[in-house]
Amino acid sequence: MEPIRQLENEHLGYSDTPVLSSGYHVHDGTRPQMPVVKAEPNQVPSDAVILFDGSSLEGWTNCRDGEACGWKLVEDEAMEVVPGVGDIQTTAEFGSMQLHVEFMSPAVVKGMGQGRGNSGVFLMGQYEIQVLDNWENPTYADGTVGGIYGQTPPLVNSIRKPGEWNVYDILWKAPVFDAEDLVSPAVVTVLLNGVVQHHAVTLKGPTEHRVLPGYKAHADKGPLKLQDHGDLVRFKNIWVREL
Ligand code: MG
């Protein structure tokens, strides 16, 4: 079978062109075809792992006490922070990935600065992309929604009004370690409501508060963690594609 297949594939391209560093010719017809992903409008890509679709909190645990998640299911196929219960995280762990998360700050505005609609999306359980209601609510730049908390402010503020859903699309390249040594740092690209916040920005280490970040070697995968910062933030439609 193989020779026929080879012949068919050669008809897809060229074998008399220069060879790339990959070992394939430019326009090589025998280069493997890629998997097909169905990507219908407003649908989860067919190869994504759904972490939360509103039907249950299965697959999520409470970080602080190890018991079942204390956040609650609410209307609109969403979950809501239960202040004081603590952060929640997935039992599944991920390294490099494409992550989709939607979130909403309460329509009834309460508090200001870091005290309004504060939560967070912690990649690998320790690198926070800030969630905050920054609609007409300034705070320190590296703590703004879309920011790599405590490190790098977002390029722009594209948050929607309180009570409206926001959409994060995040491309995450996990850091690589060789024993205790950092081989390559984490790199992130973030879009908030389709607007670029970070384009391939290098992280300085896990998220810290009021101190400089720095890397310490850790596992090559970690959970997705959502922050309880005492505010009634909602999340929905969370899915991941491992890269
Ligand atoms: Mg936060």
mmCIF file of C-alpha atoms and ligand atoms in Angstrom:
data_model
loop_
_atom_site.group_PDB
_atom_site.id
_atom_site.type_symbol
_atom_site.label_atom_id
_atom_site.label_comp_id
_atom_site.label_asym_id
_atom_site.label_seq_id
_atom_site.Cartn_x
_atom_site.Cartn_y
_atom_site.Cartn_z
ATOM 1 C CA MET A 1 0.000 0.000 0.000
ATOM 2 C CA GLU A 2 2.772 2.401 0.935
ATOM 3 C CA PRO A 3 4.245 2.939 -2.551
ATOM 4 C CA ILE A 4 0.818 3.871 -3.935
ATOM 5 C CA ARG A 5 0.213 6.249 -1.067
ATOM 6 C CA GLN A 6 3.661 7.756 -1.596
ATOM 7 C CA LEU A 7 2.885 8.283 -5.261
ATOM 8 C CA GLU A 8 -0.438 9.917 -4.453
ATOM 9 C CA ASN A 9 1.189 12.239 -1.979
ATOM 10 C CA GLU A 10 3.900 13.222 -4.389
ATOM 11 C CA HIS A 11 1.171 14.459 -6.669
ATOM 12 C CA LEU A 12 0.254 16.933 -3.937
ATOM 13 C CA GLY A 13 3.520 18.788 -4.250
ATOM 14 C CA TYR A 14 7.123 18.727 -5.354
ATOM 15 C CA SER A 15 10.187 16.537 -4.827
ATOM 16 C CA ASP A 16 12.657 18.496 -6.979
ATOM 17 C CA THR A 17 12.779 21.576 -4.769
ATOM 18 C CA PRO A 18 15.374 22.539 -2.106
ATOM 19 C CA VAL A 19 15.305 20.693 1.222
ATOM 20 C CA LEU A 20 14.226 22.528 4.376
ATOM 21 C CA SER A 21 15.851 22.001 7.794
ATOM 22 C CA SER A 22 12.906 19.694 8.568
ATOM 23 C CA GLY A 23 14.227 17.289 5.946
ATOM 24 C CA TYR A 24 11.251 17.900 3.666
ATOM 25 C CA HIS A 25 11.427 19.574 0.279
ATOM 26 C CA VAL A 26 9.850 22.992 -0.164
ATOM 27 C CA HIS A 27 6.176 22.201 -1.024
ATOM 28 C CA ASP A 28 6.876 18.518 -0.278
ATOM 29 C CA GLY A 29 3.836 16.433 -1.212
ATOM 30 C CA THR A 30 4.874 13.620 1.140
ATOM 31 C CA ARG A 31 4.942 15.838 4.213
ATOM 32 C CA PRO A 32 2.307 14.453 6.617
ATOM 33 C CA GLN A 33 -1.132 15.970 6.461
ATOM 34 C CA MET A 34 -2.484 17.642 9.597
ATOM 35 C CA PRO A 35 -5.463 16.471 11.671
ATOM 36 C CA VAL A 36 -8.800 17.972 10.715
ATOM 37 C CA VAL A 37 -10.494 20.076 13.398
ATOM 38 C CA LYS A 38 -14.118 21.103 13.030
ATOM 39 C CA ALA A 39 -14.398 24.762 13.979
ATOM 40 C CA GLU A 40 -18.008 25.837 13.569
ATOM 41 C CA PRO A 41 -19.076 29.396 14.470
ATOM 42 C CA ASN A 42 -19.469 29.798 18.236
ATOM 43 C CA GLN A 43 -18.749 26.101 18.803
ATOM 44 C CA VAL A 44 -15.947 24.489 20.758
ATOM 45 C CA PRO A 45 -13.299 23.130 18.357
ATOM 46 C CA SER A 46 -13.827 19.414 17.811
ATOM 47 C CA ASP A 47 -10.495 18.403 19.378
ATOM 48 C CA ALA A 48 -10.744 20.637 22.466
ATOM 49 C CA VAL A 49 -10.999 19.280 26.001
ATOM 50 C CA ILE A 50 -13.999 20.894 27.676
ATOM 51 C CA LEU A 51 -13.129 21.845 31.251
ATOM 52 C CA PHE A 52 -16.432 23.501 32.067
ATOM 53 C CA ASP A 53 -19.664 23.703 30.062
ATOM 54 C CA GLY A 54 -22.072 24.669 32.820
ATOM 55 C CA SER A 55 -23.422 21.191 33.448
ATOM 56 C CA SER A 56 -21.330 20.350 36.528
ATOM 57 C CA LEU A 57 -18.206 21.187 38.496
ATOM 58 C CA GLU A 58 -16.815 17.714 38.004
ATOM 59 C CA GLY A 59 -13.104 17.892 37.349
ATOM 60 C CA TRP A 60 -12.629 20.928 39.595
ATOM 61 C CA THR A 61 -11.343 20.847 43.162
ATOM 62 C CA ASN A 62 -10.810 23.350 45.893
ATOM 63 C CA CYS A 63 -7.143 24.137 46.294
ATOM 64 C CA ARG A 64 -7.189 25.033 49.936
ATOM 65 C CA ASP A 65 -8.778 22.020 51.569
ATOM 66 C CA GLY A 66 -8.765 19.395 48.857
ATOM 67 C CA GLU A 67 -12.515 18.884 49.128
ATOM 68 C CA ALA A 68 -15.058 19.190 46.383
ATOM 69 C CA CYS A 69 -15.290 22.579 44.805
ATOM 70 C CA GLY A 70 -17.386 25.032 46.766
ATOM 71 C CA TRP A 71 -18.106 27.380 43.891
ATOM 72 C CA LYS A 72 -21.666 27.288 42.628
ATOM 73 C CA LEU A 73 -23.400 26.691 39.341
ATOM 74 C CA VAL A 74 -25.477 29.668 38.226
ATOM 75 C CA GLU A 75 -27.697 30.504 35.246
ATOM 76 C CA ASP A 76 -26.249 31.009 31.781
ATOM 77 C CA GLU A 77 -24.226 27.763 32.041
ATOM 78 C CA ALA A 78 -21.778 29.522 34.343
ATOM 79 C CA MET A 79 -20.063 29.052 37.684
ATOM 80 C CA GLU A 80 -19.596 31.740 40.307
ATOM 81 C CA VAL A 81 -16.981 32.363 42.957
ATOM 82 C CA VAL A 82 -18.178 31.696 46.493
ATOM 83 C CA PRO A 83 -16.114 34.225 48.422
ATOM 84 C CA GLY A 84 -14.070 32.673 51.178
ATOM 85 C CA VAL A 85 -14.221 29.168 49.754
ATOM 86 C CA GLY A 86 -10.893 29.641 48.047
ATOM 87 C CA ASP A 87 -9.460 29.137 44.583
ATOM 88 C CA ILE A 88 -10.534 26.172 42.492
ATOM 89 C CA GLN A 89 -8.472 24.217 40.025
ATOM 90 C CA THR A 90 -8.784 21.414 37.529
ATOM 91 C CA THR A 91 -7.752 17.926 38.488
ATOM 92 C CA ALA A 92 -6.320 17.653 34.966
ATOM 93 C CA GLU A 93 -2.955 19.250 34.299
ATOM 94 C CA PHE A 94 -1.648 21.027 31.222
ATOM 95 C CA GLY A 95 1.570 22.388 29.795
ATOM 96 C CA SER A 96 1.631 24.379 26.574
ATOM 97 C CA MET A 97 -1.910 25.025 25.403
ATOM 98 C CA GLN A 98 -4.571 27.125 23.770
ATOM 99 C CA LEU A 99 -7.045 28.144 26.461
ATOM 100 C CA HIS A 100 -10.488 29.681 26.112
ATOM 101 C CA VAL A 101 -12.214 31.170 29.172
ATOM 102 C CA GLU A 102 -15.182 33.518 29.452
ATOM 103 C CA PHE A 103 -15.789 35.647 32.540
ATOM 104 C CA MET A 104 -18.119 38.340 33.826
ATOM 105 C CA SER A 105 -17.961 40.846 36.644
ATOM 106 C CA PRO A 106 -21.127 41.498 38.639
ATOM 107 C CA ALA A 107 -23.552 43.934 37.009
ATOM 108 C CA VAL A 108 -23.976 45.564 40.396
ATOM 109 C CA VAL A 109 -20.658 47.346 40.821
ATOM 110 C CA LYS A 110 -19.050 47.099 44.217
ATOM 111 C CA GLY A 111 -15.639 48.326 45.328
ATOM 112 C CA MET A 112 -12.860 49.942 43.358
ATOM 113 C CA GLY A 113 -9.334 49.325 42.122
ATOM 114 C CA GLN A 114 -8.224 45.772 42.889
ATOM 115 C CA GLY A 115 -11.405 45.286 44.913
ATOM 116 C CA ARG A 116 -13.810 45.210 41.969
ATOM 117 C CA GLY A 117 -14.472 41.996 40.053
ATOM 118 C CA ASN A 118 -11.085 40.573 40.963
ATOM 119 C CA SER A 119 -10.303 36.986 40.081
ATOM 120 C CA GLY A 120 -7.629 35.410 37.953
ATOM 121 C CA VAL A 121 -6.754 32.702 35.488
ATOM 122 C CA PHE A 122 -3.688 30.895 36.788
ATOM 123 C CA LEU A 123 -1.910 28.951 34.078
ATOM 124 C CA MET A 124 -0.178 25.829 35.398
ATOM 125 C CA GLY A 125 -1.631 26.883 38.756
ATOM 126 C CA GLN A 126 0.895 29.674 39.262
ATOM 127 C CA TYR A 127 1.050 32.183 36.406
ATOM 128 C CA GLU A 128 -1.800 34.665 36.695
ATOM 129 C CA ILE A 129 -3.525 36.441 33.844
ATOM 130 C CA GLN A 130 -5.524 38.991 35.785
ATOM 131 C CA VAL A 131 -9.298 39.085 35.867
ATOM 132 C CA LEU A 132 -10.584 42.451 37.075
ATOM 133 C CA ASP A 133 -13.455 44.831 36.385
ATOM 134 C CA ASN A 134 -11.451 47.668 34.868
ATOM 135 C CA TRP A 135 -14.452 49.339 33.240
ATOM 136 C CA GLU A 136 -13.846 52.974 34.203
ATOM 137 C CA ASN A 137 -11.887 51.603 37.140
ATOM 138 C CA PRO A 138 -8.135 52.177 36.983
ATOM 139 C CA THR A 139 -5.596 50.363 39.101
ATOM 140 C CA TYR A 140 -1.831 49.826 38.889
ATOM 141 C CA ALA A 141 -1.019 48.921 35.294
ATOM 142 C CA ASP A 142 0.456 45.467 35.914
ATOM 143 C CA GLY A 143 -2.643 44.532 37.887
ATOM 144 C CA THR A 144 -5.086 45.494 35.115
ATOM 145 C CA VAL A 145 -7.326 42.906 33.469
ATOM 146 C CA GLY A 146 -5.356 41.186 30.718
ATOM 147 C CA GLY A 147 -2.132 41.838 32.588
ATOM 148 C CA ILE A 148 0.493 39.302 33.551
ATOM 149 C CA TYR A 149 -0.032 40.148 37.182
ATOM 150 C CA GLY A 150 2.856 41.965 38.798
ATOM 151 C CA GLN A 151 4.969 41.819 35.631
ATOM 152 C CA THR A 152 3.594 43.155 32.377
ATOM 153 C CA PRO A 153 0.552 45.389 31.773
ATOM 154 C CA PRO A 154 -1.689 44.564 28.813
ATOM 155 C CA LEU A 155 -1.208 46.605 25.629
ATOM 156 C CA VAL A 156 -4.754 47.973 25.891
ATOM 157 C CA ASN A 157 -7.825 47.811 28.086
ATOM 158 C CA SER A 158 -10.576 46.003 26.135
ATOM 159 C CA ILE A 159 -12.822 45.028 29.056
ATOM 160 C CA ARG A 160 -16.602 45.132 28.563
ATOM 161 C CA LYS A 161 -19.101 46.717 30.933
ATOM 162 C CA PRO A 162 -19.875 44.991 34.240
ATOM 163 C CA GLY A 163 -22.586 42.398 33.634
ATOM 164 C CA GLU A 164 -21.334 41.607 30.106
ATOM 165 C CA TRP A 165 -19.346 38.508 29.228
ATOM 166 C CA ASN A 166 -15.665 38.817 28.344
ATOM 167 C CA VAL A 167 -13.638 36.307 26.364
ATOM 168 C CA TYR A 168 -10.061 35.275 26.978
ATOM 169 C CA ASP A 169 -8.130 33.375 24.342
ATOM 170 C CA ILE A 170 -4.678 32.504 25.608
ATOM 171 C CA LEU A 171 -1.737 30.805 23.912
ATOM 172 C CA TRP A 172 0.641 29.439 26.507
ATOM 173 C CA LYS A 173 4.132 28.079 26.021
ATOM 174 C CA ALA A 174 5.176 26.339 29.201
ATOM 175 C CA PRO A 175 8.606 26.986 30.675
ATOM 176 C CA VAL A 176 11.190 24.230 30.268
ATOM 177 C CA PHE A 177 13.609 23.169 32.971
ATOM 178 C CA ASP A 178 16.624 20.896 33.000
ATOM 179 C CA ALA A 179 16.721 19.675 36.598
ATOM 180 C CA GLU A 180 16.952 22.986 38.534
ATOM 181 C CA ASP A 181 17.982 25.111 35.550
ATOM 182 C CA LEU A 182 15.647 27.172 33.401
ATOM 183 C CA VAL A 183 16.121 26.187 29.753
ATOM 184 C CA SER A 184 13.397 28.432 28.303
ATOM 185 C CA PRO A 185 10.917 30.721 30.091
ATOM 186 C CA ALA A 186 7.156 30.724 29.698
ATOM 187 C CA VAL A 187 5.778 32.776 26.814
ATOM 188 C CA VAL A 188 2.189 33.951 26.523
ATOM 189 C CA THR A 189 -0.089 35.536 23.951
ATOM 190 C CA VAL A 190 -3.392 36.848 25.283
ATOM 191 C CA LEU A 191 -6.495 38.201 23.562
ATOM 192 C CA LEU A 192 -9.307 39.801 25.524
ATOM 193 C CA ASN A 193 -12.520 40.090 23.522
ATOM 194 C CA GLY A 194 -10.507 39.476 20.373
ATOM 195 C CA VAL A 195 -8.046 42.276 21.125
ATOM 196 C CA VAL A 196 -4.366 41.478 21.689
ATOM 197 C CA GLN A 197 -3.159 42.107 25.241
ATOM 198 C CA HIS A 198 0.222 40.381 24.956
ATOM 199 C CA HIS A 199 1.977 39.126 21.856
ATOM 200 C CA ALA A 200 4.497 36.389 22.701
ATOM 201 C CA VAL A 201 5.559 38.028 25.949
ATOM 202 C CA THR A 202 8.135 36.265 28.128
ATOM 203 C CA LEU A 203 7.244 35.745 31.781
ATOM 204 C CA LYS A 204 9.761 36.497 34.509
ATOM 205 C CA GLY A 205 8.500 33.678 36.705
ATOM 206 C CA PRO A 206 5.381 32.631 38.614
ATOM 207 C CA THR A 207 3.045 35.336 39.896
ATOM 208 C CA GLU A 208 4.050 37.187 43.037
ATOM 209 C CA HIS A 209 2.523 40.017 45.048
ATOM 210 C CA ARG A 210 4.719 43.002 45.930
ATOM 211 C CA VAL A 211 7.957 41.132 45.225
ATOM 212 C CA LEU A 212 10.038 40.382 42.142
ATOM 213 C CA PRO A 213 9.179 37.144 40.336
ATOM 214 C CA GLY A 214 11.750 34.446 39.635
ATOM 215 C CA TYR A 215 11.703 30.912 38.303
ATOM 216 C CA LYS A 216 12.053 27.770 40.365
ATOM 217 C CA ALA A 217 11.980 24.447 38.555
ATOM 218 C CA HIS A 218 8.583 22.747 38.543
ATOM 219 C CA ALA A 219 6.685 19.975 36.787
ATOM 220 C CA ASP A 220 6.067 20.344 33.060
ATOM 221 C CA LYS A 221 2.300 20.367 33.596
ATOM 222 C CA GLY A 222 0.015 22.033 36.104
ATOM 223 C CA PRO A 223 -3.696 22.631 36.737
ATOM 224 C CA LEU A 224 -5.776 25.524 35.512
ATOM 225 C CA LYS A 225 -6.637 27.537 38.613
ATOM 226 C CA LEU A 226 -9.305 30.214 39.041
ATOM 227 C CA GLN A 227 -8.935 32.723 41.840
ATOM 228 C CA ASP A 228 -11.254 33.510 44.723
ATOM 229 C CA HIS A 229 -10.403 37.124 45.475
ATOM 230 C CA GLY A 230 -13.641 37.710 47.357
ATOM 231 C CA ASP A 231 -15.646 39.014 44.392
ATOM 232 C CA LEU A 232 -18.654 37.419 42.689
ATOM 233 C CA VAL A 233 -16.986 36.787 39.338
ATOM 234 C CA ARG A 234 -18.536 34.253 36.966
ATOM 235 C CA PHE A 235 -16.878 31.925 34.472
ATOM 236 C CA LYS A 236 -18.206 29.846 31.609
ATOM 237 C CA ASN A 237 -17.287 27.984 28.434
ATOM 238 C CA ILE A 238 -13.799 26.877 29.448
ATOM 239 C CA TRP A 239 -11.896 24.656 27.065
ATOM 240 C CA VAL A 240 -8.331 23.797 26.278
ATOM 241 C CA ARG A 241 -6.350 22.398 23.361
ATOM 242 C CA GLU A 242 -2.981 21.005 24.389
ATOM 243 C CA LEU A 243 -0.184 22.045 22.089
HETATM 244 MG MG MG B 1 -6.533 38.441 40.518
#
